[in-house]
C-alpha atoms as a printed R data frame, in Angstrom:
    type eleno elety resid chain resno       x       y       z
1   ATOM     1    CA   MET     A     1  -4.775  22.217 -42.158
2   ATOM     2    CA   PHE     A     2  -6.357  25.053 -44.211
3   ATOM     3    CA   LYS     A     3  -7.994  27.858 -42.230
4   ATOM     4    CA   GLY     A     4  -9.425  31.181 -43.797
5   ATOM     5    CA   GLY     A     5  -6.691  31.073 -46.626
6   ATOM     6    CA   ILE     A     6  -3.811  30.028 -44.333
7   ATOM     7    CA   VAL     A     7  -2.282  26.871 -43.990
8   ATOM     8    CA   GLU     A     8  -1.768  25.976 -40.428
9   ATOM     9    CA   ALA     A     9   0.755  23.239 -39.565
10  ATOM    10    CA   PRO     A    10  -0.343  20.682 -37.045
11  ATOM    11    CA   ALA     A    11   1.061  21.127 -33.616
12  ATOM    12    CA   PRO     A    12   3.984  19.201 -33.040
13  ATOM    13    CA   THR     A    13   3.778  16.151 -30.921
14  ATOM    14    CA   VAL     A    14   5.418  16.403 -27.525
15  ATOM    15    CA   LEU     A    15   6.671  13.031 -26.172
16  ATOM    16    CA   ALA     A    16   7.212  12.116 -22.526
17  ATOM    17    CA   THR     A    17  10.619  12.609 -21.069
18  ATOM    18    CA   GLY     A    18   9.972  11.297 -17.538
19  ATOM    19    CA   VAL     A    19   7.289   9.843 -15.399
20  ATOM    20    CA   SER     A    20   7.149   9.946 -11.496
21  ATOM    21    CA   LEU     A    21   4.772   8.781  -8.708
22  ATOM    22    CA   ASN     A    22   3.715  10.691  -5.629
23  ATOM    23    CA   LYS     A    23   5.065   7.687  -3.432
24  ATOM    24    CA   THR     A    24   7.702   5.182  -3.916
25  ATOM    25    CA   ALA     A    25   6.774   3.021  -1.191
26  ATOM    26    CA   VAL     A    26   3.389   2.163   0.401
27  ATOM    27    CA   THR     A    27   2.577  -0.232   3.373
28  ATOM    28    CA   LEU     A    28  -1.107  -1.560   3.797
29  ATOM    29    CA   ASN     A    29  -2.249  -3.121   6.868
30  ATOM    30    CA   SER     A    30  -5.806  -4.444   6.268
31  ATOM    31    CA   ALA     A    31  -7.590  -6.294   3.293
32  ATOM    32    CA   GLY     A    32  -9.350  -3.643   1.202
33  ATOM    33    CA   GLN     A    33  -7.259  -0.818   2.546
34  ATOM    34    CA   THR     A    34  -6.281   1.679  -0.309
35  ATOM    35    CA   ALA     A    35  -3.710   4.119  -1.224
36  ATOM    36    CA   THR     A    36  -3.799   6.492  -4.014
37  ATOM    37    CA   LEU     A    37  -0.878   6.847  -6.371
38  ATOM    38    CA   ILE     A    38  -0.566   9.836  -8.684
39  ATOM    39    CA   ALA     A    39   1.543   9.659 -11.968
40  ATOM    40    CA   THR     A    40   3.107  13.074 -13.116
41  ATOM    41    CA   VAL     A    41   4.387  13.053 -16.772
42  ATOM    42    CA   ALA     A    42   7.005  15.419 -17.928
43  ATOM    43    CA   PRO     A    43   7.184  17.745 -19.450
44  ATOM    44    CA   ASP     A    44   4.187  19.832 -18.464
45  ATOM    45    CA   ASN     A    45   3.114  20.251 -22.321
46  ATOM    46    CA   VAL     A    46   3.411  16.620 -22.970
47  ATOM    47    CA   SER     A    47   0.945  15.589 -25.812
48  ATOM    48    CA   ASN     A    48  -0.421  12.380 -23.938
49  ATOM    49    CA   SER     A    49  -0.048  12.455 -20.209
50  ATOM    50    CA   ASN     A    50  -1.851   9.053 -19.733
51  ATOM    51    CA   VAL     A    51  -0.216   6.168 -18.107
52  ATOM    52    CA   THR     A    52  -1.136   2.359 -17.816
53  ATOM    53    CA   TRP     A    53  -1.275   0.935 -14.305
54  ATOM    54    CA   THR     A    54   0.008  -2.673 -13.547
55  ATOM    55    CA   SER     A    55   0.773  -4.682 -10.418
56  ATOM    56    CA   SER     A    56   3.487  -7.399 -10.402
57  ATOM    57    CA   ASN     A    57   1.257  -9.396  -8.007
58  ATOM    58    CA   ASN     A    58  -2.438  -9.148  -8.151
59  ATOM    59    CA   GLY     A    59  -2.749 -11.692  -5.413
60  ATOM    60    CA   VAL     A    60  -1.243  -9.050  -2.909
61  ATOM    61    CA   ALA     A    61  -2.403  -5.709  -4.326
62  ATOM    62    CA   THR     A    62  -4.336  -4.585  -7.110
63  ATOM    63    CA   VAL     A    63  -4.311  -1.293  -8.959
64  ATOM    64    CA   SER     A    64  -7.069   0.585 -10.807
65  ATOM    65    CA   ASN     A    65  -6.869   2.359 -14.053
66  ATOM    66    CA   THR     A    66  -6.769   5.585 -11.821
67  ATOM    67    CA   GLY     A    67  -3.947   4.634  -9.619
68  ATOM    68    CA   ILE     A    68  -6.071   3.229  -6.546
69  ATOM    69    CA   VAL     A    69  -4.106   0.389  -4.992
70  ATOM    70    CA   THR     A    70  -5.894  -2.062  -2.825
71  ATOM    71    CA   ALA     A    71  -4.402  -4.430  -0.534
72  ATOM    72    CA   VAL     A    72  -5.582  -8.389  -1.012
73  ATOM    73    CA   ALA     A    73  -3.362 -10.331   0.967
74  ATOM    74    CA   ASN     A    74   0.002 -10.360   2.830
75  ATOM    75    CA   GLY     A    75   3.263 -10.013   0.695
76  ATOM    76    CA   THR     A    76   4.878  -7.630  -1.782
77  ATOM    77    CA   ALA     A    77   4.037  -6.059  -5.037
78  ATOM    78    CA   THR     A    78   5.403  -3.550  -7.387
79  ATOM    79    CA   ILE     A    79   3.013  -1.146  -8.943
80  ATOM    80    CA   THR     A    80   4.147   0.321 -12.391
81  ATOM    81    CA   ALA     A    81   2.884   3.168 -14.175
82  ATOM    82    CA   THR     A    82   3.917   3.287 -17.816
83  ATOM    83    CA   THR     A    83   3.547   6.222 -20.251
84  ATOM    84    CA   ASP     A    84   0.994   5.645 -23.080
85  ATOM    85    CA   ASP     A    85   2.611   7.875 -25.679
86  ATOM    86    CA   GLY     A    86   4.939   5.094 -27.022
87  ATOM    87    CA   THR     A    87   7.997   6.025 -24.927
88  ATOM    88    CA   ASP     A    88   7.236   3.326 -22.408
89  ATOM    89    CA   LEU     A    89   8.785   5.244 -19.617
90  ATOM    90    CA   THR     A    90   8.053   3.816 -16.045
91  ATOM    91    CA   ALA     A    91   7.957   4.780 -12.325
92  ATOM    92    CA   THR     A    92   7.320   2.216  -9.702
93  ATOM    93    CA   CYS     A    93   5.990   1.916  -6.043
94  ATOM    94    CA   ALA     A    94   7.006  -0.836  -3.680
95  ATOM    95    CA   VAL     A    95   3.889  -2.134  -1.960
96  ATOM    96    CA   THR     A    96   3.993  -4.323   1.160
97  ATOM    97    CA   VAL     A    97   0.692  -5.795   2.733
98  ATOM    98    CA   ASP     A    98   0.858  -6.606   6.250
99  ATOM    99    CA   ILE     A    99  -2.254  -7.861   7.614
100 ATOM   100    CA   SER     A   100  -2.045  -8.865  11.107
101 ATOM   101    CA   VAL     A   101  -4.613 -10.513  13.008
102 ATOM   102    CA   SER     A   102  -5.280  -9.189  16.522
103 ATOM   103    CA   ILE     A   103  -6.613 -11.713  19.201
104 ATOM   104    CA   ALA     A   104 -10.301 -10.689  20.622
105 ATOM   105    CA   PHE     A   105 -10.226 -11.001  24.469
106 ATOM   106    CA   ALA     A   106 -13.505 -11.591  26.403
107 ATOM   107    CA   ASP     A   107 -12.049 -10.499  29.601
108 ATOM   108    CA   ALA     A   108 -10.434  -7.298  30.174
109 ATOM   109    CA   ASN     A   109  -8.079  -8.505  32.934
110 ATOM   110    CA   VAL     A   110  -6.857 -11.322  30.840
111 ATOM   111    CA   LYS     A   111  -6.063  -8.836  27.844
112 ATOM   112    CA   ALA     A   112  -4.338  -6.356  30.243
113 ATOM   113    CA   ILE     A   113  -1.896  -9.293  31.511
114 ATOM   114    CA   CYS     A   114  -1.212 -10.494  27.978
115 ATOM   115    CA   LEU     A   115  -0.850  -7.013  26.685
116 ATOM   116    CA   ALA     A   116   1.519  -6.141  29.457
117 ATOM   117    CA   ASN     A   117   3.751  -9.292  28.942
118 ATOM   118    CA   TRP     A   118   3.690  -9.818  25.182
119 ATOM   119    CA   ASN     A   119   2.671  -6.672  23.207
120 ATOM   120    CA   THR     A   120   6.081  -6.056  21.723
121 ATOM   121    CA   ASP     A   121   4.843  -3.328  19.269
122 ATOM   122    CA   GLY     A   122   2.908  -1.135  21.734
123 ATOM   123    CA   ASP     A   123  -0.216  -1.059  19.683
124 ATOM   124    CA   ASP     A   124  -2.497  -2.216  22.545
125 ATOM   125    CA   GLU     A   125  -3.444  -5.413  20.460
126 ATOM   126    CA   LEU     A   126  -2.047  -8.916  20.709
127 ATOM   127    CA   SER     A   127  -1.346 -10.021  17.309
128 ATOM   128    CA   MET     A   128  -1.069 -13.779  16.273
129 ATOM   129    CA   GLU     A   129   2.502 -13.362  15.790
130 ATOM   130    CA   GLU     A   130   3.088 -11.788  19.243
131 ATOM   131    CA   ALA     A   131   0.862 -14.734  20.733
132 ATOM   132    CA   ALA     A   132   3.057 -17.273  18.878
133 ATOM   133    CA   ALA     A   133   6.182 -16.070  20.931
134 ATOM   134    CA   VAL     A   134   4.458 -16.781  24.353
135 ATOM   135    CA   THR     A   135   6.434 -19.846  25.945
136 ATOM   136    CA   ASP     A   136   5.491 -19.232  29.558
137 ATOM   137    CA   LEU     A   137   1.914 -18.629  30.292
138 ATOM   138    CA   GLY     A   138   1.537 -20.642  33.548
139 ATOM   139    CA   THR     A   139   4.251 -18.382  35.237
140 ATOM   140    CA   VAL     A   140   2.563 -15.131  34.180
141 ATOM   141    CA   PHE     A   141  -1.087 -16.103  35.280
142 ATOM   142    CA   LYS     A   142   0.396 -17.674  38.530
143 ATOM   143    CA   GLU     A   143   1.587 -14.231  39.631
144 ATOM   144    CA   ASN     A   144  -1.661 -12.470  38.553
145 ATOM   145    CA   THR     A   145  -4.342 -14.256  40.474
146 ATOM   146    CA   THR     A   146  -6.913 -11.527  40.192
147 ATOM   147    CA   ILE     A   147  -8.012 -12.806  36.695
């Protein structure tokens, strides 16, 4: 480039030497829940720090062009950030979507009995998985005649 009688050489292109994510694993527990991934491209003076985001399974989790991951359905997916400068370096995040459905109780006493006997994860809700493990409902309710 010619500027004021001096020829200036264009700035050298600095290619990416690495890319990393702020998270390597994420678990999402409800449809529509989001997590934000941030890609950092090295070195600090890289000419093009842009990345392209992809999901290995859009039926489980999608990712926006800004790194926002959104849960869709139960399962696993790998989110990948790929450098856009031609080096095609990648960083990944393992996403697990575990959407459990809780049972709604109309009666507080019945809920208390069920939670006391089958709430294995201590979350004060009875999931469909926990309810599926119930094998002896009659014995429990016979002993609790105040429902």
